[in-house]
Amino acid sequence: MLPATGRPVADLLAELDRLKAADLPTRGENVTAYVYDSGRPEVREAAERAYLAMLEVNSLDPTAFPSTVALERAVVAAVASRLGGDAATPGIFTSGGTESIMLAVKAARDARPDIAAPRMVVPVTAHAAFHKAGAYLRVAMDTVPVDPATFRADPQAMAAACTQDTVLVVASAPSYAQGVVDPIEEIAAVAAERNLPCHVDACVGGWLLPWLADAGAEIPAFDLSVPGVTSISCDLHKFGYAPKGASVLLFRDAAMRMAAYYACAAWPGYPIVNSTVQSSKGAGPLAGAWATLQALGEDGYRQLGREALEATRRLVEGIAQIEGLEVLGTPQATLVAIGSSTLDLFALADRSRARGFFLQPQMAVDGLPASVHITLTGVSAAGIDSMLTALAEAASDLRADGPAKPRTDLVELVAQLDLEHMDDATFASLLPAAGWETAVAPAPAGESGEGGDAVERGEAGAPAMAAINNLLNALPPHQRELIIKRFISVLYSPHLDA
Ligand SMILES: *Cc1c(COP(=O)(O)O)cnc(C)c1O
């Protein structure tokens, strides 16, 4: 609730610390997903102070705040210079990978007003952000199977999926789930032969692969230097190590960027012209990204790339020694997916988390197996031995149990539920039976109160997610989607807390 009188800042910060106690770590070698730590206090300080210096500035109007134009030009030019472009390459600074992808899809769609029912051709390994863009922008998806051994997209199958209504062809460098780079040259050629734009999703790899290549890794060409690639997305809030809210979308030509823009003068207020989905937007993330790039410089990124690569090699070699675990495909970046045909991977994730390492659950889809994901950064190396020990111990504990056995009674029960029309209270009442333990942070002071004691947790305070993950994994994707939407609806309904 809103306090009747204002509270002192120390009080508020203490409360934030308390609320964050159950969060995953955001710094150090135990970070394996969601956040990227450069491990350099001076870089973090640069980002923090630059962010705060621009805290109140609004990028809505570039004529009112010319500082934002200078910063965006500098950030876009820096990224273009490493991704096959130059000082003239048109770009947009966005809030993240999803927004970059959304705008790339909008540009491709709006460049073809002659097509009434536009479609895009994507490998099944493409990021969910393309499905989201398709849903928001009404561009239908043609998802194409990938090679089941390498997890790389199949250019011939993608060519076969192109139709009269295709407005965009997509490839990843690398894909998030398995960390492998699609055959960009071939896919871009498929698109170019048909006069179609080709977007390379280098959200996670755009600011990583170039430095890995400098460190000696074999990285195929994937950027605007490849003929036929017409746009590319690169998140600075991932391997750029910038604070969240930072991505760059580059176009080969300005006409395509124009199709991403939006303007509206048909209302009585100020004429709107936006390069992004947001209109009013804080300049903090832009300043934070600019400062991080400047503070690290080429040497800094090269060093972080070398260290992340080394950490990945050690992890991949170590996993090969653990009975029951395998690395999926041949990761070309520093993202690793662990698979298993003999162990319960989601139970492995719970046990690793209890030992300090979060493994991100990834569900089976379209014939691709379930896995758990680890992203390795420049600071991961210090934790690789402990991570491998945690994985080996967890695997050994689980070996006697065999592969995951989702409860068929629950799978059948859930399959019969009318999830679309059920109310949240009914859904909430079913959660404990499905294996869900309330794992929300204790409510802030002044809210409902106790909270903390109701939190049921597994060993070492880590939530046990295996039952629920195995249940989801056993259901078709559409049902998973209905369940997880219901789930957040319940999560954001404090009155339904058990
Ligand atoms: C992270 C990621 C995205 C989505 O980016 P957000 O910043 O989370 O919106 C898209 N594609 C790939 C390959 C990614 O790794």
XYZ file of C-alpha atoms and ligand atoms in Angstrom:
513
model
C 0.000 0.000 0.000
C 0.995 3.611 -0.441
C 2.347 4.861 2.910
C 0.480 7.817 4.398
C 3.760 9.681 4.700
C 6.968 9.274 2.704
C 9.584 6.748 3.866
C 13.330 7.385 4.134
C 15.606 6.052 1.401
C 17.628 3.793 3.740
C 14.443 2.055 4.731
C 13.491 1.473 1.091
C 16.900 0.132 0.117
C 16.935 -2.231 3.093
C 13.590 -3.519 1.959
C 14.850 -4.103 -1.582
C 17.777 -6.101 -0.184
C 15.373 -8.225 1.820
C 13.140 -8.814 -1.205
C 16.125 -9.814 -3.343
C 17.356 -12.422 -0.866
C 15.648 -15.309 -2.692
C 16.633 -14.095 -6.195
C 19.235 -15.742 -8.365
C 22.666 -14.130 -8.117
C 23.306 -11.261 -10.544
C 27.077 -11.165 -10.150
C 29.881 -13.670 -9.975
C 30.636 -17.137 -11.249
C 27.342 -18.647 -10.107
C 25.402 -16.611 -12.666
C 24.264 -18.955 -15.448
C 21.237 -17.267 -17.031
C 19.294 -14.008 -17.328
C 22.121 -11.692 -16.286
C 25.633 -11.077 -17.566
C 28.392 -9.958 -15.246
C 31.591 -8.430 -16.616
C 33.173 -8.938 -13.195
C 34.753 -5.498 -13.415
C 33.722 -3.012 -10.745
C 34.922 -0.024 -12.785
C 32.739 -1.067 -15.750
C 29.741 -1.477 -13.530
C 30.400 1.902 -11.949
C 30.589 3.523 -15.381
C 27.247 1.999 -16.383
C 25.587 2.866 -13.103
C 26.702 6.485 -13.053
C 25.951 7.045 -16.737
C 22.511 5.488 -16.252
C 21.801 7.766 -13.301
C 23.153 10.808 -15.163
C 20.481 10.246 -17.824
C 17.785 8.991 -15.449
C 15.225 11.678 -16.181
C 16.014 12.261 -19.852
C 13.226 11.221 -22.237
C 14.239 9.798 -25.623
C 10.722 10.514 -26.915
C 11.778 13.745 -28.611
C 15.266 13.843 -30.156
C 14.970 17.579 -30.790
C 14.292 18.239 -27.118
C 17.084 15.920 -25.934
C 19.834 15.914 -28.576
C 22.126 14.045 -26.159
C 20.104 10.919 -26.886
C 20.775 11.244 -30.625
C 24.521 11.543 -30.081
C 24.557 8.523 -27.767
C 22.389 6.380 -30.037
C 24.515 7.238 -33.075
C 27.661 6.289 -31.146
C 26.235 2.969 -29.923
C 24.802 1.998 -33.318
C 28.076 2.890 -35.086
C 30.130 0.856 -32.602
C 27.948 -2.210 -33.146
C 27.793 -1.735 -36.929
C 31.582 -1.544 -37.117
C 31.870 -5.074 -35.696
C 28.918 -6.563 -37.546
C 29.853 -5.982 -41.157
C 28.540 -2.439 -41.411
C 30.105 1.013 -41.265
C 29.394 4.540 -40.076
C 26.551 4.805 -42.610
C 24.751 1.606 -41.534
C 21.175 2.458 -40.455
C 20.261 1.231 -36.987
C 17.896 1.582 -34.046
C 18.657 1.297 -30.337
C 15.888 -0.747 -28.703
C 14.974 -2.052 -25.256
C 16.005 -5.649 -25.945
C 16.083 -8.569 -28.296
C 12.342 -8.953 -28.405
C 11.818 -5.338 -29.432
C 14.575 -5.548 -32.063
C 12.930 -8.656 -33.500
C 9.476 -7.105 -33.319
C 10.728 -4.139 -35.355
C 12.563 -6.320 -37.876
C 9.330 -8.258 -38.456
C 7.279 -5.050 -38.679
C 9.715 -3.615 -41.237
C 9.568 -6.786 -43.350
C 5.788 -6.873 -43.170
C 5.283 -3.181 -43.945
C 7.766 -3.329 -46.816
C 5.265 -5.648 -48.541
C 1.846 -3.955 -48.397
C 0.910 -6.014 -51.460
C 0.813 -9.215 -49.378
C -2.488 -9.535 -47.528
C -1.624 -12.514 -45.339
C 2.119 -12.229 -44.657
C 4.192 -15.179 -43.396
C 7.741 -15.678 -42.124
C 9.967 -18.721 -42.489
C 11.882 -19.565 -39.298
C 13.850 -22.595 -38.116
C 12.111 -24.336 -35.207
C 15.076 -23.270 -33.055
C 14.347 -19.556 -33.631
C 13.718 -17.569 -30.463
C 10.156 -17.319 -29.140
C 10.365 -13.574 -29.842
C 9.584 -14.344 -33.513
C 6.421 -16.194 -32.499
C 5.536 -13.234 -30.308
C 6.178 -10.775 -33.149
C 4.083 -12.975 -35.433
C 1.247 -12.993 -32.908
C 1.380 -9.246 -32.241
C 1.797 -8.258 -35.893
C -0.308 -10.983 -37.484
C 2.468 -12.512 -39.506
C 1.939 -16.273 -39.762
C 4.783 -18.645 -38.892
C 6.235 -21.342 -41.107
C 8.513 -23.212 -38.701
C 11.003 -25.500 -40.364
C 12.666 -28.558 -38.737
C 16.409 -28.394 -38.086
C 19.065 -31.101 -38.389
C 18.300 -33.391 -35.401
C 21.994 -34.053 -34.695
C 23.493 -30.562 -35.073
C 20.383 -28.482 -34.285
C 21.353 -26.212 -37.197
C 18.737 -24.900 -39.627
C 18.330 -26.700 -42.942
C 18.615 -24.205 -45.856
C 16.904 -26.535 -48.346
C 13.947 -27.104 -46.064
C 13.741 -23.363 -45.511
C 13.788 -22.744 -49.251
C 10.953 -25.241 -49.657
C 8.922 -23.400 -47.008
C 9.060 -20.043 -48.830
C 5.809 -19.099 -50.579
C 4.281 -16.127 -52.424
C 3.251 -14.775 -49.022
C 6.640 -14.971 -47.340
C 7.880 -11.568 -46.186
C 10.897 -12.626 -44.081
C 13.411 -15.459 -43.689
C 15.120 -15.880 -40.309
C 18.316 -17.517 -39.058
C 20.100 -17.450 -35.675
C 23.726 -16.738 -34.781
C 23.573 -18.586 -32.517
C 20.224 -20.011 -31.430
C 19.605 -19.487 -27.732
C 18.547 -23.017 -26.799
C 21.485 -25.028 -28.180
C 23.971 -22.234 -28.920
C 24.685 -23.303 -32.503
C 25.064 -20.970 -35.495
C 22.743 -21.611 -38.444
C 24.273 -21.796 -41.953
C 23.808 -18.062 -42.469
C 25.404 -17.811 -45.931
C 23.177 -20.507 -47.402
C 19.999 -19.222 -45.769
C 20.715 -15.629 -46.829
C 21.275 -16.921 -50.375
C 17.928 -18.731 -50.278
C 16.289 -15.433 -49.298
C 18.192 -13.341 -51.836
C 17.314 -15.681 -54.726
C 13.663 -15.068 -53.893
C 14.117 -11.345 -53.312
C 13.180 -11.785 -49.658
C 14.743 -10.038 -46.668
C 16.775 -12.191 -44.281
C 17.040 -11.309 -40.583
C 19.912 -12.749 -38.557
C 19.018 -13.076 -34.892
C 22.369 -12.365 -33.281
C 20.695 -11.131 -30.087
C 22.863 -13.312 -27.892
C 25.774 -13.817 -30.288
C 26.199 -10.459 -31.996
C 28.432 -9.030 -29.312
C 30.060 -12.366 -28.463
C 30.993 -14.185 -31.684
C 33.301 -11.428 -33.026
C 35.378 -11.528 -29.829
C 35.406 -15.334 -29.813
C 36.680 -15.219 -33.391
C 39.445 -12.853 -32.250
C 40.259 -15.401 -29.533
C 40.748 -18.091 -32.165
C 37.341 -19.782 -32.231
C 36.105 -20.881 -35.645
C 33.156 -18.608 -36.329
C 31.522 -18.627 -39.773
C 30.510 -15.268 -41.267
C 27.102 -14.330 -39.873
C 26.676 -10.553 -40.106
C 25.961 -7.832 -42.685
C 29.123 -8.855 -44.555
C 27.157 -11.880 -45.779
C 25.319 -11.143 -49.063
C 21.579 -11.420 -48.577
C 21.519 -10.596 -44.849
C 19.285 -7.522 -44.673
C 18.986 -6.965 -40.918
C 20.607 -8.196 -37.716
C 19.775 -7.851 -34.016
C 22.425 -7.669 -31.294
C 21.630 -7.343 -27.581
C 24.030 -5.237 -25.578
C 22.340 -6.279 -22.338
C 23.670 -9.809 -22.913
C 27.311 -10.147 -23.973
C 27.659 -6.380 -24.185
C 27.459 -6.628 -20.359
C 25.293 -3.482 -20.339
C 22.386 -2.979 -17.920
C 19.062 -4.382 -19.134
C 17.115 -2.505 -21.765
C 19.774 -2.440 -24.493
C 19.769 -3.937 -27.975
C 20.686 -2.728 -31.463
C 18.870 -3.505 -34.701
C 20.878 -2.868 -37.870
C 19.536 -2.726 -41.414
C 21.382 -3.065 -44.679
C 19.455 -0.136 -46.136
C 17.626 2.899 -44.859
C 14.382 2.065 -46.688
C 13.957 -0.998 -44.465
C 14.624 1.031 -41.333
C 12.014 3.514 -42.531
C 9.496 0.645 -42.608
C 10.290 -0.020 -38.931
C 9.525 3.583 -37.933
C 6.109 4.798 -36.857
C 4.668 8.304 -37.108
C 1.277 9.750 -36.193
C 0.135 13.305 -36.773
C -3.579 12.470 -36.820
C -4.388 13.592 -33.310
C -4.517 17.006 -31.662
C -1.330 16.533 -29.600
C 2.357 16.696 -30.530
C 3.247 14.861 -33.767
C 4.571 11.433 -32.784
C 7.534 9.867 -34.478
C 8.947 6.697 -32.922
C 11.754 4.379 -33.914
C 10.681 1.884 -31.235
C 7.572 0.419 -29.638
C 7.936 2.661 -26.605
C 7.248 6.354 -27.054
C 8.290 8.066 -23.821
C 11.374 6.172 -22.731
C 14.138 6.692 -20.227
C 17.609 7.354 -21.627
C 19.218 5.408 -18.762
C 19.617 2.115 -20.679
C 21.084 3.938 -23.693
C 23.598 5.782 -21.507
C 24.351 2.570 -19.586
C 25.060 0.694 -22.811
C 27.189 3.506 -24.212
C 29.208 3.747 -20.989
C 29.719 -0.022 -20.822
C 31.027 -0.115 -24.402
C 33.346 2.788 -23.696
C 34.544 1.412 -20.352
C 35.359 -2.064 -21.698
C 36.664 -1.203 -25.149
C 37.871 -3.781 -27.644
C 40.501 -5.167 -25.291
C 37.978 -5.652 -22.525
C 35.533 -7.552 -24.720
C 38.310 -9.610 -26.243
C 39.517 -10.622 -22.799
C 35.998 -11.481 -21.580
C 35.424 -13.475 -24.782
C 38.638 -15.478 -24.261
C 37.655 -16.268 -20.690
C 34.106 -17.264 -21.576
C 35.402 -19.510 -24.361
C 37.856 -21.194 -22.025
C 35.103 -21.732 -19.428
C 32.890 -23.284 -22.109
C 35.585 -25.697 -23.282
C 36.172 -26.871 -19.725
C 32.470 -27.267 -19.057
C 31.844 -29.215 -22.266
C 34.793 -31.531 -21.569
C 33.679 -32.024 -17.977
C 30.081 -32.850 -18.914
C 31.349 -35.528 -21.306
C 32.844 -37.276 -18.251
C 29.553 -37.383 -16.347
C 27.640 -40.595 -16.920
C 24.137 -39.907 -18.205
C 24.723 -36.313 -19.374
C 25.529 -35.066 -22.855
C 26.011 -31.705 -24.516
C 23.493 -31.197 -27.321
C 25.049 -30.364 -30.688
C 28.412 -28.603 -30.873
C 28.066 -25.245 -29.145
C 29.887 -22.578 -31.157
C 29.318 -19.779 -28.698
C 29.369 -19.975 -24.898
C 25.866 -21.342 -24.449
C 25.523 -24.991 -23.521
C 22.455 -27.234 -23.543
C 22.707 -30.430 -21.506
C 20.545 -33.374 -22.538
C 20.007 -36.840 -21.109
C 18.138 -39.938 -22.144
C 18.668 -41.684 -18.806
C 18.284 -38.993 -16.131
C 15.516 -36.646 -15.026
C 16.991 -33.354 -16.280
C 14.575 -31.171 -14.365
C 15.403 -32.964 -11.117
C 19.045 -32.394 -12.040
C 18.232 -28.693 -12.326
C 16.646 -28.633 -8.847
C 19.622 -30.378 -7.315
C 22.157 -28.159 -9.074
C 20.286 -25.097 -7.942
C 20.411 -26.299 -4.360
C 24.190 -26.528 -4.891
C 24.347 -22.961 -6.144
C 24.005 -23.366 -9.922
C 20.793 -22.557 -11.750
C 20.154 -24.626 -14.876
C 17.477 -23.162 -17.112
C 14.832 -25.755 -18.045
C 14.100 -26.082 -21.779
C 11.134 -28.185 -22.897
C 10.972 -30.740 -25.690
C 9.331 -29.436 -28.848
C 8.806 -30.632 -32.431
C 10.960 -33.721 -31.959
C 13.803 -31.788 -30.272
C 14.648 -33.149 -26.817
C 14.267 -31.393 -23.480
C 17.453 -29.943 -22.014
C 18.838 -27.643 -19.373
C 20.702 -24.517 -20.387
C 23.800 -22.745 -19.078
C 25.130 -19.434 -20.409
C 28.808 -18.850 -19.680
C 30.277 -15.374 -19.418
C 33.671 -13.834 -18.786
C 33.406 -14.543 -15.066
C 32.217 -18.158 -15.327
C 35.695 -19.712 -15.401
C 36.218 -19.351 -11.647
C 33.129 -21.486 -11.005
C 33.528 -24.251 -13.579
C 35.061 -26.799 -11.219
C 32.317 -26.277 -8.632
C 29.684 -26.335 -11.378
C 31.003 -29.664 -12.669
C 31.118 -31.054 -9.127
C 27.521 -29.957 -8.565
C 26.446 -31.550 -11.856
C 28.335 -34.788 -11.167
C 26.905 -35.109 -7.646
C 23.405 -34.301 -8.809
C 23.668 -36.818 -11.657
C 25.005 -39.473 -9.326
C 22.166 -38.898 -6.828
C 19.633 -39.291 -9.622
C 21.085 -42.265 -11.462
C 19.141 -44.848 -9.486
C 15.851 -43.080 -10.296
C 16.171 -43.355 -14.096
C 14.623 -40.973 -16.619
C 11.853 -38.538 -15.761
C 8.498 -40.126 -15.090
C 5.857 -37.440 -15.478
C 2.749 -38.469 -13.555
C 0.452 -39.773 -16.262
C -2.593 -39.287 -14.033
C -1.775 -35.575 -13.820
C -1.006 -35.268 -17.522
C -4.393 -36.803 -18.317
C -6.148 -34.694 -15.726
C -4.623 -31.468 -17.029
C -5.352 -32.454 -20.625
C -9.047 -32.560 -19.700
C -9.158 -29.185 -17.936
C -10.781 -26.259 -19.694
C -7.854 -23.967 -18.987
C -9.199 -21.217 -21.180
C -12.349 -20.716 -19.148
C -11.312 -21.862 -15.682
C -11.099 -19.122 -13.030
C -7.813 -18.247 -11.342
C -8.954 -19.430 -7.906
C -9.713 -22.917 -9.216
C -6.390 -23.043 -11.003
C -4.561 -21.899 -7.862
C -6.232 -24.659 -5.855
C -4.843 -27.260 -8.285
C -1.234 -26.074 -8.071
C -0.162 -27.961 -4.928
C -1.406 -31.245 -6.417
C 0.698 -30.583 -9.510
C 3.800 -30.220 -7.359
C 4.016 -26.455 -7.189
C 5.417 -24.945 -4.012
C 4.699 -21.295 -3.368
C 8.023 -19.643 -3.975
C 7.249 -15.956 -4.051
C 9.418 -13.606 -2.054
C 7.963 -12.485 1.259
C 5.555 -9.596 0.753
C 6.941 -6.103 1.326
C 6.332 -4.659 4.777
C 2.854 -3.222 5.053
C 1.450 -5.855 2.680
C -0.286 -8.960 3.923
C 2.486 -9.673 6.425
C 4.012 -13.058 7.237
C 4.456 -14.523 3.707
C 7.962 -15.790 4.373
C 6.940 -18.765 6.484
C 4.476 -19.999 3.906
C 7.338 -20.449 1.483
C 8.034 -24.118 1.147
C 11.432 -24.875 -0.252
C 13.661 -27.771 -1.169
C 17.211 -28.355 0.001
C 19.193 -25.206 0.731
C 16.140 -23.044 0.076
C 15.905 -23.775 -3.657
C 12.380 -24.282 -4.993
C 11.601 -27.804 -6.272
C 10.424 -27.398 -9.853
C 10.981 -30.877 -11.316
C 7.414 -32.130 -10.907
C 5.890 -29.107 -12.551
C 8.533 -28.951 -15.300
C 8.070 -32.618 -16.137
C 4.320 -32.135 -16.229
C 4.663 -29.178 -18.598
C 7.167 -31.056 -20.729
C 4.688 -33.927 -21.142
C 1.963 -31.587 -22.447
C 1.639 -30.121 -25.951
C 3.034 -26.552 -26.298
C -0.404 -24.945 -26.561
C -1.424 -26.414 -23.206
C 1.868 -25.355 -21.644
C 1.123 -21.821 -22.827
C -2.355 -21.812 -21.281
C -0.923 -23.096 -18.007
C 1.920 -20.624 -17.723
C -0.370 -17.716 -18.541
C -2.793 -18.885 -15.845
C 0.157 -19.291 -13.580
C 1.306 -15.681 -13.844
C -2.262 -14.513 -13.495
C -2.362 -16.326 -10.147
C 1.123 -15.111 -9.231
C 0.044 -11.500 -9.665
C -3.165 -12.050 -7.679
C -2.077 -11.646 -4.036
C -5.558 -12.539 -2.763
C -5.076 -16.099 -4.077
C -1.914 -16.779 -2.022
C -2.218 -20.017 -0.104
C 17.701 -13.270 -25.602
C 17.370 -13.571 -26.995
C 16.274 -12.973 -27.635
C 15.260 -12.115 -26.889
O 15.855 -11.070 -26.229
P 15.243 -10.311 -24.969
O 16.312 -9.301 -24.732
O 15.088 -11.294 -23.861
O 13.962 -9.701 -25.371
C 16.087 -13.252 -28.957
N 16.902 -14.085 -29.619
C 17.946 -14.695 -29.037
C 18.812 -15.626 -29.827
C 18.212 -14.464 -27.700
O 19.227 -15.072 -27.089
